[in-house]
Structures are given as structure tokens and as C-alpha cells.
């Protein structure tokens, strides 16, 4: 039996919710699939594959070195371990030894978030101990500086919509504190779109997730100073083994970064163009008023927004959209106001037709 949803009794999923880990994040392109296929069908000297793809990516990203890892989470754990062990093979073999004392990782309190997994868990996996700086609603360079001790191994900054945004020091300010105290700065930019600016702002290691903005296969990327990347690579002899990435995904992800740099992500204008027929079809359905709205955080992302009136509430409509096969997932944040949003970045025109068909059934 060939692969299909039916083989495992699974529902087809239409993802109009955005880049959601619970739905498998993103779909990869034909180009990336071809690179994965080449990886799957050939042997490699794995340490060469790791070093050479890293070097290739480092050239593209205009940085000293890079390492493809299995996920951004693995990137956090291995970066923390790298900066605690500082290239010691003894440490790689004994990652949690109490013979090594410098384990404190300073993290703004408002960055100590749960992105699906708490940041703290990944720091602990790398052998680090989180030391929070600042308060729930603010953190300045001074707040970071006052937490530095002999035991500090690194400063960690989480650049994400999950974190507290207001009264928060910038990456450049965190880099300045790090530099003036001779400490490395790690920036977790897992879901961010800019692959240059955090390193340019002075971060020593920057971490990205493979399947979010970059739309690659399951992978992560750590970029930064050559020496630190070598220490990250050394973790493959220790904790990194449990986070191993396969040759297929190393090659697929490297291709995805190259394509992403060349093509960028889909523009808002293109989303609006693809959505135009969808919007007019939605407006033909009883008790639905559809329009185009821009992303609340002001990113170049446009979504279809429907206001639901009549007997059914937006919440009921959302539940019904998910209940059948295909299961249709939407953005639910504004359901209380009777609004449902459709993020079309991973939705093609055929799927838009399936959505309008199903909505018509639900509303009649
Ligand atoms: C998604 C995310 C991660 C984890 O990425 P994975 O590649 O899924 O491990 C880490 N940090 C932040 C801020 C994220 O948004």
C-alpha cells in the first residue's frame, strides 16, 4: 500500500491557521524534496556532510560558521552545552558533571516562555541553570548586568512573539552587555524571518527553526562564531546524539535556506491576489461577511477574515470545520467577537474551494 492519509486512518488537514507545530508546521517544495531524496538515496562521510553544509550555509549567510541540527530546541540545548563545556571532550562525555561549575544562563524573565516546550527545559537539557533577569514586564541591560557572576556561562535572548515585548532590551543592547562582560550571547530566533540581523546586532550564536519561516523539513540551524560552532558540533559525541538529524534533512534543509534567501517568503500582495476569488465566494455564503485583514503585528501577511452572524456562533463553526474530513484549521483568536481568520500561506486554490464548500454546508 502506498502512503496516504487512509493508510493510517488519518484525516486530511487543511491548515489555514498559519505555521502551527501541532499540524506539522509547513510543507516543503519540490526542490527541497529532491534534495531530501538525494540524501536518502546516497551515503556520505557524515562528519564531512555536517561541516561542508555548515560552511556552505555560512557563506550564504555571511557568517563565520553554521551547523544544521535537528530542531531549534536541539540548537538551544547544544548551544548551552557548548558554551558551558567550551570544547572540552571530558565535558561532552560528562555533560552534567559537578566538576564544571559555570552553568548559569541569564535569561530576561519575560523571555522565559513556553513555545510548546518551556525554554528552561532545553537550557536544563544542555546542562544550564536559568537565572532570570528583570521582571515579568521589563528587563534592561542593567537588569542583566546585575545577575552576572563567576558562574555565568552565557546570556540567552528569545526573539519571539511569545515573549513580553514592552520595556525589553534590544538584541544589540544584550550584545553590548555580553561583550563588555566577556560573555557569549545566544539568540533564539526560531520563528524569525531575518537570517542576518541578529548576528549583525552582535549575537555570538543565533538559532533558527527549520520548518517555520524557512519552510524546510524538520531541522534547526545554529549560526555564529567559528569556535562556538565547533563546540556545538562536539556535542554530537554527547547529548547531541539523542538529537541527531538525518542526511536527508541536512540536505533538504540546506536547499530550503538557499531557496528562502533567493525567493523570500510569499509577499502580502501575492496573498491578497490569491485570496480575491476566495473572498468573493465566501461573501456568497449566507450569514458570512468576508474581508481581507493585515496581520495584527503588522507583518506583510494578509488573511481572510469572516464575521459570522445568524444562528451559529463562530466557535460552533470552528468546531464543525475541524470535525469532518478534511479537517479545516483556522485562526481562532477572535472567535469571541464572532470572527474567524484564514491564513492562506499554506492553502492552495483547490483547498480554498474545499473550505468554501464545507462552510456553505455548515451555514445552510
Ligand atoms: C518554535 C520555537 C522553538 C522551537 O523550534 P523547534 O524547531 O520546533 O524545536 C524555539 N523557540 C521559539 C521562540 C520558537 O518559537
Coordinates of C-alpha atoms and ligand atoms in Angstrom, one line a residue:
X1 CA 0.0 0.0 0.0
X2 CA 1.4 3.4 -0.9
X3 CA 1.5 6.2 1.6
X4 CA -1.8 8.1 2.1
X5 CA -3.9 9.5 4.9
X6 CA -6.2 6.4 4.7
X7 CA -3.3 4.0 5.3
X8 CA -3.1 5.1 9.0
X9 CA -6.7 6.2 9.3
X10 CA -5.8 9.8 9.4
X11 CA -7.8 12.9 8.4
X12 CA -6.6 15.2 5.6
X13 CA -5.8 18.5 7.2
X14 CA -6.2 21.9 5.6
X15 CA -4.0 24.3 7.5
X16 CA -5.5 27.8 7.4
X17 CA -4.1 28.6 10.8
X18 CA -0.5 29.6 10.0
X19 CA 2.7 27.9 10.9
X20 CA 1.5 25.6 13.7
X21 CA 3.7 22.9 15.2
X22 CA 0.6 20.9 16.2
X23 CA -0.2 20.5 12.5
X24 CA 3.3 19.8 11.2
X25 CA 4.3 23.4 10.7
X26 CA 4.8 23.8 6.9
X27 CA 5.0 21.9 3.6
X28 CA 8.3 21.6 1.7
X29 CA 8.9 22.5 -2.0
X30 CA 9.7 20.1 -4.8
X31 CA 13.2 21.4 -4.8
X32 CA 13.7 20.6 -1.2
X33 CA 12.1 17.2 -1.7
X34 CA 14.6 16.5 -4.4
X35 CA 17.5 17.3 -2.1
X36 CA 16.0 15.1 0.6
X37 CA 15.6 12.3 -1.9
X38 CA 19.3 12.6 -2.9
X39 CA 20.2 12.4 0.8
X40 CA 18.0 9.4 1.3
X41 CA 19.5 7.5 -1.7
X42 CA 23.2 8.1 -1.1
X43 CA 25.9 7.5 1.5
X44 CA 28.1 10.3 2.9
X45 CA 31.1 10.8 5.2
X46 CA 28.7 12.2 7.8
X47 CA 31.2 14.5 9.5
X48 CA 32.1 16.0 6.1
X49 CA 28.4 16.4 5.3
X50 CA 27.9 18.3 8.5
X51 CA 30.9 20.5 8.2
X52 CA 30.6 21.2 4.5
X53 CA 26.8 22.0 4.5
X54 CA 27.6 24.3 7.5
X55 CA 30.3 26.0 5.6
X56 CA 28.0 26.4 2.5
X57 CA 25.3 28.0 4.7
X58 CA 27.8 30.2 6.5
X59 CA 28.9 31.6 3.1
X60 CA 25.3 32.3 2.1
X61 CA 24.6 33.9 5.5
X62 CA 27.9 35.9 5.6
X63 CA 28.8 34.5 8.9
X64 CA 31.9 32.6 10.3
X65 CA 30.3 29.2 10.6
X66 CA 27.0 27.3 10.8
X67 CA 25.7 23.9 11.9
X68 CA 22.5 22.2 10.9
X69 CA 20.9 20.5 13.9
X70 CA 17.6 18.5 14.4
X71 CA 15.5 21.4 15.7
X72 CA 15.7 24.9 17.2
X73 CA 15.2 23.2 20.6
X74 CA 18.2 21.0 20.0
X75 CA 20.0 24.2 18.9
X76 CA 19.3 25.8 22.3
X77 CA 20.3 22.7 24.3
X78 CA 23.5 22.1 22.3
X79 CA 24.5 25.8 22.3
X80 CA 24.1 26.0 26.1
X81 CA 26.2 22.8 26.5
X82 CA 28.8 24.2 24.0
X83 CA 29.3 27.4 26.0
X84 CA 29.5 25.5 29.3
X85 CA 31.9 22.9 28.0
X86 CA 34.0 25.2 25.8
X87 CA 35.3 22.5 23.6
X88 CA 36.2 20.1 26.5
X89 CA 35.8 16.4 25.4
X90 CA 35.6 15.5 29.1
X91 CA 32.5 17.8 29.3
X92 CA 31.0 16.3 26.2
X93 CA 31.2 12.9 27.9
X94 CA 30.1 14.1 31.3
X95 CA 27.7 17.0 30.4
X96 CA 26.2 17.3 33.8
X97 CA 29.3 16.8 35.9
X98 CA 29.6 19.0 39.1
X99 CA 33.3 19.4 38.3
X100 CA 32.2 22.1 36.0
X101 CA 30.6 25.0 37.9
X102 CA 29.9 27.7 35.3
X103 CA 26.4 26.7 34.3
X104 CA 24.4 29.9 34.8
X105 CA 22.4 31.1 31.7
X106 CA 21.0 34.6 32.2
X107 CA 17.6 35.0 30.6
X108 CA 15.2 38.0 30.7
X109 CA 12.3 36.9 32.9
X110 CA 9.8 37.9 30.1
X111 CA 11.7 35.6 27.8
X112 CA 11.2 32.6 30.0
X113 CA 8.3 31.3 27.9
X114 CA 6.7 28.1 26.8
X115 CA 6.7 27.9 23.0
X116 CA 5.2 24.4 23.1
X117 CA 8.1 23.4 25.5
X118 CA 9.5 25.7 28.2
X119 CA 12.8 27.4 27.2
X120 CA 14.0 26.3 30.6
X121 CA 13.7 22.6 29.8
X122 CA 16.0 23.0 26.8
X123 CA 18.5 25.0 28.9
X124 CA 18.4 22.3 31.5
X125 CA 19.0 19.6 28.9
X126 CA 22.1 21.5 27.9
X127 CA 23.2 21.4 31.5
X128 CA 22.5 25.1 32.1
X129 CA 20.7 26.7 35.0
X130 CA 18.4 29.6 34.1
X131 CA 19.0 32.8 36.1
X132 CA 16.1 35.2 35.4
X133 CA 16.9 38.9 34.9
X134 CA 14.5 41.8 35.3
X135 CA 10.8 41.4 36.0
X136 CA 7.6 40.0 34.3
X137 CA 7.1 43.2 32.4
X138 CA 10.6 44.7 31.9
X139 CA 14.2 43.9 31.5
X140 CA 17.0 46.4 30.9
X141 CA 20.7 46.0 30.2
X142 CA 21.3 46.9 33.8
X143 CA 18.9 44.1 35.0
X144 CA 21.1 41.6 33.0
X145 CA 24.3 43.0 34.2
X146 CA 23.4 42.8 37.9
X147 CA 22.8 39.0 37.5
X148 CA 26.3 38.2 36.1
X149 CA 28.5 36.2 38.5
X150 CA 31.6 34.0 38.2
X151 CA 29.2 31.1 37.4
X152 CA 27.7 32.8 34.3
X153 CA 28.2 30.8 31.1
X154 CA 26.1 32.8 28.7
X155 CA 23.3 35.3 28.1
X156 CA 20.2 33.9 26.3
X157 CA 17.7 36.2 24.4
X158 CA 14.5 34.8 22.9
X159 CA 13.3 36.8 19.9
X160 CA 9.7 35.8 19.5
X161 CA 6.1 36.9 19.5
X162 CA 5.7 34.6 22.5
X163 CA 7.7 36.8 24.8
X164 CA 7.0 40.1 26.6
X165 CA 7.7 42.9 24.1
X166 CA 7.4 46.1 26.1
X167 CA 10.2 47.6 28.2
X168 CA 12.5 44.9 26.9
X169 CA 16.2 45.5 26.0
X170 CA 17.1 45.0 22.3
X171 CA 19.3 42.3 20.9
X172 CA 22.0 45.0 20.3
X173 CA 21.8 46.1 23.9
X174 CA 22.0 42.5 25.2
X175 CA 25.1 42.0 22.9
X176 CA 26.7 45.1 24.4
X177 CA 26.3 43.8 27.9
X178 CA 27.6 40.4 26.8
X179 CA 30.6 42.0 25.1
X180 CA 31.6 44.3 27.9
X181 CA 31.5 41.3 30.3
X182 CA 33.3 38.9 28.0
X183 CA 30.3 36.6 27.8
X184 CA 28.7 35.0 24.7
X185 CA 25.1 35.9 23.7
X186 CA 22.8 33.3 22.3
X187 CA 19.7 34.5 20.4
X188 CA 16.9 32.1 19.8
X189 CA 15.2 33.5 16.7
X190 CA 13.4 30.2 15.9
X191 CA 10.5 31.6 14.0
X192 CA 12.0 34.9 12.8
X193 CA 12.3 35.7 9.1
X194 CA 15.6 37.7 9.0
X195 CA 18.6 35.3 8.9
X196 CA 21.1 38.2 9.1
X197 CA 20.1 40.8 11.6
X198 CA 20.6 39.2 15.0
X199 CA 24.2 38.1 14.1
X200 CA 24.8 41.6 12.8
X201 CA 23.4 43.1 16.0
X202 CA 26.2 41.2 17.8
X203 CA 24.8 37.8 18.9
X204 CA 27.5 35.1 19.0
X205 CA 25.2 32.2 18.3
X206 CA 21.8 32.6 16.6
X207 CA 19.3 29.7 16.3
X208 CA 16.5 29.2 13.7
X209 CA 13.9 26.5 13.3
X210 CA 13.9 24.6 10.0
X211 CA 10.2 24.4 9.2
X212 CA 8.9 27.8 10.3
X213 CA 9.8 30.9 8.2
X214 CA 12.4 28.9 6.2
X215 CA 9.7 26.3 5.3
X216 CA 12.3 23.5 5.3
X217 CA 12.0 20.0 6.6
X218 CA 12.3 19.2 10.4
X219 CA 15.6 20.8 11.3
X220 CA 17.3 23.6 13.1
X221 CA 20.2 25.9 12.4
X222 CA 22.8 27.4 14.6
X223 CA 25.0 30.2 13.1
X224 CA 27.8 32.2 14.6
X225 CA 31.4 32.4 15.7
X226 CA 33.6 29.6 14.3
X227 CA 34.9 28.4 17.7
X228 CA 31.5 28.3 19.2
X229 CA 30.0 26.3 16.3
X230 CA 32.9 23.8 16.6
X231 CA 31.9 23.4 20.3
X232 CA 28.3 22.9 19.2
X233 CA 29.4 20.2 16.7
X234 CA 31.4 18.5 19.5
X235 CA 28.0 17.9 21.3
X236 CA 27.4 15.2 18.7
X237 CA 29.7 13.0 20.8
X238 CA 27.5 13.7 23.8
X239 CA 24.0 15.0 24.3
X240 CA 23.7 15.8 20.6
X241 CA 23.4 12.1 19.7
X242 CA 19.9 11.9 21.0
X243 CA 19.1 14.9 18.8
X244 CA 20.7 13.5 15.6
X245 CA 19.4 14.8 12.2
X246 CA 19.4 12.5 9.2
X247 CA 21.4 13.1 5.9
X248 CA 18.1 13.6 4.0
X249 CA 17.0 16.5 6.2
X250 CA 20.5 18.1 6.3
X251 CA 20.5 18.3 2.5
X252 CA 16.8 19.3 2.3
X253 CA 17.1 22.0 4.9
X254 CA 20.3 23.4 3.3
X255 CA 18.4 23.7 0.0
X256 CA 15.4 25.3 1.8
X257 CA 17.7 28.0 3.2
X258 CA 19.2 28.7 -0.2
X259 CA 15.7 28.9 -1.8
X260 CA 14.4 31.1 1.0
X261 CA 17.3 33.6 0.6
X262 CA 16.6 33.7 -3.2
X263 CA 12.8 33.8 -3.2
X264 CA 11.9 35.1 0.3
X265 CA 8.5 34.2 1.7
X266 CA 5.3 34.9 -0.2
X267 CA 4.5 38.6 -0.3
X268 CA 1.4 40.1 1.2
X269 CA 0.4 41.3 -2.3
X270 CA 0.6 37.7 -3.6
X271 CA -1.6 36.5 -0.7
X272 CA -4.2 39.2 -1.5
X273 CA -4.2 38.2 -5.2
X274 CA -4.6 34.5 -4.4
X275 CA -7.4 35.3 -1.9
X276 CA -9.5 37.5 -4.1
X277 CA -11.7 34.7 -5.6
X278 CA -11.9 33.1 -2.1
X279 CA -13.2 36.3 -0.5
X280 CA -15.9 36.8 -3.1
X281 CA -17.0 33.1 -2.8
X282 CA -17.1 33.5 1.0
X283 CA -19.3 36.6 0.6
X284 CA -21.8 34.5 -1.3
X285 CA -22.4 32.3 1.7
X286 CA -25.4 33.1 4.0
X287 CA -24.5 35.0 7.2
X288 CA -20.9 35.4 6.3
X289 CA -19.2 38.8 5.7
X290 CA -15.7 38.3 4.4
X291 CA -12.8 40.8 4.0
X292 CA -9.0 40.9 3.9
X293 CA -7.1 42.0 7.0
X294 CA -3.5 42.5 7.7
X295 CA -1.6 40.6 10.4
X296 CA -2.1 42.2 13.8
X297 CA 1.7 42.6 14.4
X298 CA 2.0 44.5 11.1
X299 CA 3.9 41.8 9.2
X300 CA 3.4 41.5 5.5
X301 CA 0.8 38.8 5.9
X302 CA -2.8 39.2 4.8
X303 CA -5.6 36.9 5.9
X304 CA -9.3 36.3 5.0
X305 CA -11.4 37.4 7.9
X306 CA -15.1 36.4 8.2
X307 CA -17.7 37.8 10.5
X308 CA -20.2 35.1 11.4
X309 CA -23.9 36.1 12.1
X310 CA -27.1 34.1 12.3
X311 CA -27.9 31.1 14.5
X312 CA -24.4 29.6 14.7
X313 CA -21.6 31.2 16.7
X314 CA -18.1 31.5 15.4
X315 CA -17.0 28.9 17.9
X316 CA -19.5 26.4 16.7
X317 CA -18.5 27.0 13.1
X318 CA -14.8 26.5 14.0
X319 CA -15.7 23.2 15.8
X320 CA -17.6 22.0 12.7
X321 CA -14.8 23.0 10.3
X322 CA -12.4 20.7 12.3
X323 CA -14.8 17.8 12.7
X324 CA -15.1 16.4 9.2
X325 CA -12.5 15.0 6.7
X326 CA -10.7 17.2 5.6
X327 CA -10.3 18.8 9.0
X328 CA -10.1 22.6 8.4
X329 CA -8.0 24.5 10.9
X330 CA -8.4 28.3 11.2
X331 CA -7.1 31.1 13.4
X332 CA -9.4 31.1 16.4
X333 CA -8.1 34.0 18.5
X334 CA -11.1 36.3 17.7
X335 CA -13.9 33.8 17.9
X336 CA -15.3 35.6 20.9
X337 CA -16.0 38.5 18.7
X338 CA -17.7 36.3 16.0
X339 CA -14.6 36.5 13.8
X340 CA -12.7 33.6 12.1
X341 CA -9.5 34.2 10.2
X342 CA -8.0 32.1 7.4
X343 CA -4.2 32.2 6.9
X344 CA -3.6 31.2 3.3
X345 CA 0.2 30.8 3.3
X346 CA -0.1 27.0 3.2
X347 CA -3.5 26.9 1.4
X348 CA -3.8 26.4 -2.3
X349 CA -6.8 27.3 -4.5
X350 CA -8.1 23.7 -4.5
X351 CA -8.1 23.8 -0.7
X352 CA -9.8 27.2 -0.7
X353 CA -12.6 25.6 -2.7
X354 CA -12.9 22.8 -0.2
X355 CA -13.2 25.4 2.6
X356 CA -16.0 27.4 0.9
X357 CA -17.8 24.1 0.1
X358 CA -17.7 23.0 3.7
X359 CA -18.6 26.4 5.0
X360 CA -21.6 26.5 2.7
X361 CA -22.8 23.1 4.2
X362 CA -22.3 24.4 7.7
X363 CA -24.1 27.7 7.2
X364 CA -27.1 26.3 5.4
Ligands
LIG1 C1 9.2 27.1 17.7 C2 10.2 27.7 18.6 C3 11.2 27.0 19.1 C4 11.4 25.5 18.8 O1 11.6 25.2 17.5 P1 11.7 23.7 17.1 O2 12.5 23.7 15.8 O3 10.3 23.2 16.9 O4 12.4 23.0 18.2 C5 12.1 27.6 20.0 N1 12.0 28.9 20.3 C6 11.0 29.6 19.9 C7 10.9 31.1 20.3 C8 10.0 29.1 19.0 O5 9.0 29.8 18.5

